[in-house]
Coordinates of C-alpha atoms and ligand atoms in Angstrom, one line a residue:
X218 CA -51.3 28.1 -21.8
X219 CA -48.4 30.4 -21.3
X220 CA -49.2 34.2 -21.1
X221 CA -47.9 36.2 -23.8
X222 CA -45.4 38.1 -22.0
X223 CA -43.9 35.2 -20.3
X224 CA -43.8 33.2 -23.7
X225 CA -41.8 36.0 -25.0
X226 CA -39.6 36.1 -21.8
X227 CA -38.8 32.5 -22.4
X228 CA -37.9 33.0 -26.0
X229 CA -35.5 35.8 -25.2
X230 CA -33.8 34.0 -22.6
X231 CA -33.4 30.6 -23.9
X232 CA -32.8 31.2 -27.6
X233 CA -29.4 32.7 -27.3
X234 CA -28.0 29.6 -25.9
X235 CA -29.0 27.8 -29.1
X236 CA -28.3 30.6 -31.9
X237 CA -24.7 30.7 -33.4
X238 CA -23.3 27.9 -31.5
X239 CA -22.0 24.5 -33.2
X240 CA -23.0 21.7 -30.6
X241 CA -19.9 21.2 -28.6
X242 CA -19.1 17.6 -27.4
X243 CA -20.6 16.9 -24.0
X244 CA -17.9 17.6 -21.6
X245 CA -16.8 14.4 -19.5
X246 CA -17.6 15.0 -16.0
X247 CA -16.1 11.8 -14.8
X248 CA -12.4 11.8 -13.3
X249 CA -10.1 9.3 -15.2
X250 CA -8.2 9.0 -12.1
X251 CA -9.0 8.9 -8.3
X252 CA -6.2 9.2 -5.7
X253 CA -7.5 8.3 -2.1
X254 CA -5.3 9.7 0.6
X255 CA -5.8 8.1 4.1
X256 CA -4.4 9.6 7.1
X257 CA -4.5 6.9 9.5
X258 CA -5.8 8.4 12.9
X259 CA -5.8 11.6 11.5
X260 CA -8.4 13.7 13.3
X261 CA -8.8 17.7 13.3
X262 CA -6.5 18.1 16.4
X263 CA -3.6 16.1 14.6
X264 CA -4.2 18.5 11.6
X265 CA -4.3 21.6 13.5
X266 CA -1.0 20.4 15.4
X267 CA 0.8 20.1 12.0
X268 CA -0.6 23.4 11.0
X269 CA 0.8 25.1 14.1
X270 CA 4.3 23.4 13.6
X271 CA 4.3 24.2 10.0
X272 CA 3.6 28.1 11.0
X273 CA -0.1 28.1 10.3
X274 CA 0.2 26.7 6.9
X275 CA -1.0 23.3 5.2
X276 CA -1.5 22.1 1.9
X277 CA -4.9 20.9 3.0
X278 CA -5.8 24.6 3.0
X279 CA -5.8 24.4 -1.1
X280 CA -8.9 22.3 -0.9
X281 CA -12.4 24.1 -1.2
X282 CA -14.8 21.1 -0.8
X283 CA -14.7 19.5 2.7
X284 CA -17.1 17.3 4.8
X285 CA -17.2 15.0 8.0
X286 CA -17.4 11.4 8.3
X287 CA -19.0 9.1 11.1
X288 CA -16.7 6.5 11.4
X289 CA -18.2 3.7 13.6
X290 CA -18.1 -0.1 12.5
X291 CA -20.6 -2.5 12.5
X292 CA -19.8 -3.9 16.0
X293 CA -18.2 -0.8 17.7
X294 CA -18.7 2.8 18.1
X295 CA -15.0 3.1 17.7
X296 CA -13.6 1.6 14.4
X297 CA -10.4 -0.1 14.0
X298 CA -8.2 0.6 10.8
X299 CA -9.5 -2.7 9.1
X300 CA -13.3 -1.9 9.5
X301 CA -12.5 1.7 8.6
X302 CA -10.5 1.1 5.4
X303 CA -13.0 -1.7 4.3
X304 CA -15.8 0.9 4.7
X305 CA -13.9 3.1 2.2
X306 CA -12.9 0.1 0.0
X307 CA -16.2 -1.8 -0.2
X308 CA -19.0 0.5 0.9
X309 CA -20.2 -1.5 3.9
X310 CA -19.9 -1.2 7.7
X311 CA -18.0 -4.3 9.0
X312 CA -16.8 -5.8 12.2
X313 CA -13.4 -4.4 13.6
X314 CA -10.3 -6.7 12.4
X315 CA -12.3 -7.8 9.1
X316 CA -10.4 -6.9 6.0
X317 CA -12.4 -6.9 2.9
X318 CA -15.3 -8.9 4.3
X319 CA -18.8 -7.9 5.2
X320 CA -20.0 -8.5 8.7
X321 CA -21.1 -12.0 8.1
X322 CA -17.4 -12.7 6.8
X323 CA -18.4 -12.7 3.2
X324 CA -15.9 -11.2 0.7
X325 CA -16.8 -8.0 -0.8
X326 CA -15.5 -6.5 -4.2
X327 CA -13.1 -3.6 -3.4
X328 CA -12.9 -0.5 -5.4
X329 CA -9.3 -1.5 -6.2
X330 CA -10.7 -4.6 -7.6
X331 CA -13.7 -3.0 -9.6
X332 CA -11.1 -0.5 -11.1
X333 CA -8.9 -3.5 -12.2
X334 CA -11.7 -5.3 -13.7
X335 CA -12.7 -2.5 -15.8
X336 CA -8.9 -2.3 -17.2
X337 CA -8.1 0.8 -15.0
X338 CA -4.6 0.8 -13.4
X339 CA -4.3 0.4 -9.7
X340 CA -1.8 1.4 -6.8
X341 CA -1.0 1.3 -2.9
X342 CA 1.4 3.0 -1.1
X343 CA 1.8 2.8 2.7
X344 CA 4.6 3.7 5.3
X345 CA 3.7 0.7 7.3
X346 CA 3.8 -3.0 6.2
X347 CA 2.0 -3.0 2.9
X348 CA -0.2 -5.9 4.4
X349 CA -1.4 -3.6 7.3
X350 CA -4.9 -3.3 7.8
X351 CA -5.6 -0.1 5.8
X352 CA -3.8 -1.0 2.4
X353 CA -4.9 -4.6 2.9
X354 CA -8.4 -3.7 3.1
X355 CA -8.1 -2.6 -0.7
X356 CA -6.9 -6.3 -2.0
X357 CA -7.1 -8.9 0.6
X358 CA -10.3 -10.7 2.2
X359 CA -9.5 -12.1 5.6
X360 CA -11.4 -12.3 8.8
X361 CA -8.5 -11.0 10.8
X362 CA -6.0 -8.0 10.0
X363 CA -3.3 -9.7 11.8
X364 CA -3.3 -12.8 9.5
X365 CA -0.3 -11.2 7.6
X366 CA 0.9 -14.5 5.7
X367 CA -2.6 -15.0 4.1
X368 CA -3.2 -11.3 3.5
X369 CA 0.4 -11.4 1.6
X370 CA -0.9 -14.4 -0.6
X371 CA -3.9 -12.4 -1.5
X372 CA -1.6 -10.0 -3.5
X373 CA -1.0 -12.8 -5.9
X374 CA -4.4 -12.4 -7.1
X375 CA -2.8 -9.5 -9.3
X376 CA -5.3 -6.8 -8.8
X377 CA -2.7 -4.3 -7.7
X378 CA -0.3 -3.1 -10.2
X379 CA 1.8 -0.9 -8.1
X380 CA 2.4 -1.6 -4.4
X381 CA 4.9 0.4 -2.4
X382 CA 5.5 -0.2 1.4
X383 CA 7.2 -2.1 4.1
X384 CA 6.5 -6.0 5.2
X385 CA 9.1 -7.8 3.0
X386 CA 9.4 -10.5 5.9
X387 CA 5.9 -11.7 5.2
X388 CA 7.1 -12.6 1.4
X389 CA 10.6 -14.2 2.4
X390 CA 10.6 -15.0 6.0
X391 CA 7.5 -16.9 6.2
X392 CA 6.4 -19.8 8.9
X393 CA 5.3 -21.8 5.9
X394 CA 8.7 -21.6 4.3
X395 CA 7.5 -20.3 1.0
X396 CA 9.3 -17.3 -0.8
X397 CA 6.3 -15.2 -2.4
X398 CA 8.9 -12.7 -3.9
X399 CA 9.7 -15.6 -6.6
X400 CA 5.8 -16.0 -6.7
X401 CA 5.5 -12.1 -7.5
X402 CA 8.1 -12.5 -10.1
X403 CA 6.3 -15.6 -11.6
X404 CA 3.2 -13.4 -11.7
X405 CA 4.9 -10.9 -13.9
X406 CA 5.9 -8.3 -11.1
X407 CA 9.2 -6.6 -10.9
X408 CA 10.2 -6.5 -7.3
X409 CA 12.5 -3.9 -5.8
X410 CA 13.9 -3.6 -2.2
X411 CA 14.0 0.1 -2.5
X412 CA 12.4 3.2 -4.3
X413 CA 15.4 4.7 -6.0
X414 CA 16.3 1.2 -7.5
X415 CA 12.8 0.7 -8.8
X416 CA 12.9 4.5 -10.2
X417 CA 16.0 3.6 -12.1
X418 CA 15.4 0.3 -13.3
X419 CA 11.5 -0.6 -13.3
X420 CA 10.5 -1.2 -16.9
X421 CA 7.1 -2.4 -16.7
X422 CA 3.6 -1.3 -15.4
X423 CA 3.4 -3.9 -12.5
X424 CA 6.0 -3.0 -9.9
X425 CA 6.2 -4.1 -6.1
X426 CA 8.6 -2.1 -3.9
X427 CA 9.3 -3.8 -0.7
X428 CA 11.3 -1.1 0.8
X429 CA 11.7 -2.5 4.5
X430 CA 11.4 -5.9 6.1
X431 CA 9.2 -4.2 8.8
X432 CA 7.3 -0.9 8.7
X433 CA 9.0 2.0 7.1
X434 CA 11.0 4.1 9.7
X435 CA 9.3 7.3 11.0
X436 CA 9.8 10.3 8.7
X437 CA 12.4 11.8 11.4
X438 CA 14.4 8.4 11.8
X439 CA 15.5 7.9 8.2
X440 CA 12.5 7.9 6.0
X441 CA 12.7 11.2 4.4
X442 CA 10.5 12.0 1.6
X443 CA 9.7 8.5 0.9
X444 CA 5.9 8.9 0.7
X445 CA 6.1 11.9 -1.6
X446 CA 8.8 10.1 -3.8
X447 CA 6.6 6.8 -4.0
X448 CA 3.5 8.9 -4.9
X449 CA 5.6 10.5 -7.7
X450 CA 6.8 7.1 -9.0
X451 CA 3.3 5.7 -8.9
X452 CA 1.6 8.3 -10.7
X453 CA 4.3 8.4 -13.3
X454 CA 3.6 4.7 -14.0
X455 CA -0.2 4.6 -13.4
X456 CA -1.0 7.7 -15.8
X457 CA 0.5 5.7 -18.7
X458 CA -3.0 3.8 -18.9
X459 CA -5.5 6.2 -20.7
X460 CA -8.4 4.3 -19.0
X461 CA -7.3 5.8 -15.7
X462 CA -6.2 4.5 -12.3
X463 CA -7.1 4.3 -8.7
X464 CA -4.2 4.9 -6.2
X465 CA -4.7 4.7 -2.5
X466 CA -1.7 6.7 -0.4
X467 CA -1.5 6.1 3.3
X468 CA 0.2 8.4 6.0
X469 CA 0.3 5.2 8.1
X470 CA 2.1 6.5 11.1
X471 CA 0.0 9.5 12.5
X472 CA -1.8 6.6 14.0
X473 CA 1.4 5.1 15.5
X474 CA 2.3 8.6 16.9
X475 CA -1.3 8.6 18.4
X476 CA -1.1 5.3 20.1
X477 CA 2.0 6.1 21.6
X478 CA 0.7 9.4 22.9
X479 CA 3.7 11.1 21.2
X480 CA 2.9 14.6 19.8
X481 CA 6.1 15.2 18.0
X482 CA 5.8 12.0 16.1
X483 CA 2.1 12.9 15.3
X484 CA 3.6 16.4 14.1
X485 CA 6.1 15.2 12.1
X486 CA 4.1 12.6 10.2
X487 CA 1.1 15.1 9.6
X488 CA 3.8 17.4 8.1
X489 CA 5.0 14.8 5.9
X490 CA 1.6 13.6 4.8
X491 CA 0.8 17.2 4.0
X492 CA 3.9 17.7 1.9
X493 CA 2.8 14.6 -0.2
X494 CA -0.7 16.1 -0.4
X495 CA 0.6 19.3 -1.7
X496 CA 2.8 17.2 -4.4
X497 CA -0.4 15.0 -5.3
X498 CA -2.3 18.3 -5.8
X499 CA 0.3 19.6 -8.0
X500 CA -0.1 16.6 -10.1
X501 CA -3.9 16.7 -10.3
X502 CA -3.7 20.5 -11.3
X503 CA -1.6 19.5 -14.1
X504 CA -3.4 16.5 -15.0
X505 CA -6.8 18.3 -14.9
X506 CA -8.8 14.8 -14.9
X507 CA -7.7 13.5 -11.3
X508 CA -10.2 13.5 -8.2
X509 CA -8.1 13.9 -5.1
X510 CA -10.0 12.9 -1.7
X511 CA -8.0 13.2 1.7
X512 CA -9.4 11.5 4.8
X513 CA -8.9 9.7 7.6
X514 CA -10.4 6.1 9.1
X515 CA -10.5 7.4 12.5
X516 CA -9.0 9.7 15.2
X517 CA -6.2 8.2 17.7
X518 CA -5.3 9.3 21.0
X519 CA -8.2 11.8 21.9
X520 CA -5.4 14.3 21.1
X521 CA -6.2 17.9 22.2
X522 CA -4.2 20.9 21.5
X523 CA -3.6 22.9 24.9
X524 CA -1.4 25.5 23.6
X525 CA 1.4 26.4 21.4
X526 CA 2.8 29.3 19.2
X527 CA 2.5 29.7 15.4
X528 CA 5.8 31.8 15.5
X529 CA 8.0 29.1 16.8
X530 CA 6.0 26.3 15.8
X531 CA 5.7 24.7 19.3
X532 CA 2.6 22.8 20.2
X533 CA 1.5 21.3 23.5
X534 CA -1.1 18.6 23.8
X535 CA -2.4 16.0 25.9
X536 CA -4.2 12.7 25.2
X537 CA -7.3 10.9 26.7
X538 CA -6.6 7.6 25.4
X539 CA -3.9 5.3 23.9
X540 CA -6.6 3.9 21.4
X541 CA -8.8 5.3 18.8
X542 CA -11.7 7.5 19.4
X543 CA -15.2 7.9 17.9
X544 CA -14.8 11.6 16.8
X545 CA -16.0 12.5 13.3
X546 CA -13.0 13.0 10.9
X547 CA -12.7 15.4 8.0
X548 CA -12.7 14.8 4.4
X549 CA -11.2 16.9 1.7
X550 CA -11.8 16.8 -2.1
X551 CA -10.2 18.3 -5.2
X552 CA -11.0 17.9 -8.9
X553 CA -14.0 16.7 -11.0
X554 CA -16.6 15.3 -8.6
X555 CA -15.1 16.9 -5.7
X556 CA -18.5 18.9 -4.7
X557 CA -20.2 15.6 -3.9
X558 CA -18.0 15.2 -0.9
X559 CA -19.2 17.9 1.3
X560 CA -21.6 17.6 4.1
X561 CA -21.5 14.9 6.9
X562 CA -22.1 11.4 6.1
X563 CA -21.3 7.6 6.7
X564 CA -17.7 6.4 5.9
X565 CA -19.3 4.0 3.6
X566 CA -20.4 6.8 1.2
X567 CA -16.7 7.7 0.3
X568 CA -17.0 4.3 -1.6
X569 CA -20.4 5.2 -3.1
X570 CA -19.1 8.5 -4.1
X571 CA -15.8 7.4 -5.7
X572 CA -18.0 4.8 -7.7
X573 CA -20.3 7.3 -8.9
X574 CA -17.3 9.9 -9.8
X575 CA -15.7 6.9 -11.9
X576 CA -19.1 6.1 -13.6
X577 CA -18.8 2.5 -12.7
X578 CA -22.3 0.7 -13.1
X579 CA -22.3 -2.0 -10.5
X580 CA -25.4 -3.8 -12.1
X581 CA -23.4 -4.4 -15.1
X582 CA -20.5 -6.8 -15.9
X583 CA -17.4 -4.9 -17.0
Ligands
MG271 MG1 -3.3 2.1 8.6
ZN272 ZN1 -4.5 2.6 15.2

């Protein structure tokens, strides 16, 4: 039995919450939209180099919920981009080079496909081939990331509403002689060779922009603000679905700079990715119902900063490798559900946390 003073205390504390208030509708905690931004090869040194070059300032500083992920794959301490992105997309560690398959080569349903099944809209943006390992892991199921023609065919499954990137040659200059741009059109997609044309002419909600035959050029070699413009175009289309959307945006070439041990390449790509992050955060702030997650699949180059100057923006650094490394990489989250992304955890939990944030029940047919 409660002692008298304690009972009075309870009544005094709890009752004001019920008196004089109309029952308000339960606020929905689930985000309607998730934007996952992957800086390929973007470790802490890459971020710090971009920050120094940008005079000690990045949009990443706008995030308040920050964590770290362990990136190893099922067969190697050092992941590649296929196993790394598959962990985010499907929630399981797999072999390096596998795309959307588990370690036994069984297809797994990706978060993009789960969103599509539930009638959310979906989008993918990359500054590499759109069939490159990172974006491919969200829509394709192939035992080797370099099977570009097969990965291209997987787009025809139709689970991606908006796709923007390079890699046009795998549609129209194929070894099998087929023209899959025609197939895209037959599947109801509007297809464009450039973003500005798509902006002016696209009428439907299913748009593929194949901006280059190859990868997009480096940001300093003519790409300009392509990534931020693509993000703006995609969110403008995707937000028209009131069931919500899933969008993956990749800063693909931070990794390229790491592989070539090119510090300036890394810095310029990080700055462009961060500029895009700023625009995406502006969208999420205005929208109020969008969860933004920024992370990396792994670090590339074993890059370390050895000097520099915040005033001049100069950065000096060196590399221990031309390959990926096993160091943990950061996760930044903003919006409804962002608090779930703090701590140290496996890269596969990015998937679990996104599924929980969406409120998807994987045991129930959509
Ligand atoms: Mg990539
Ligand atoms: Zn790489």
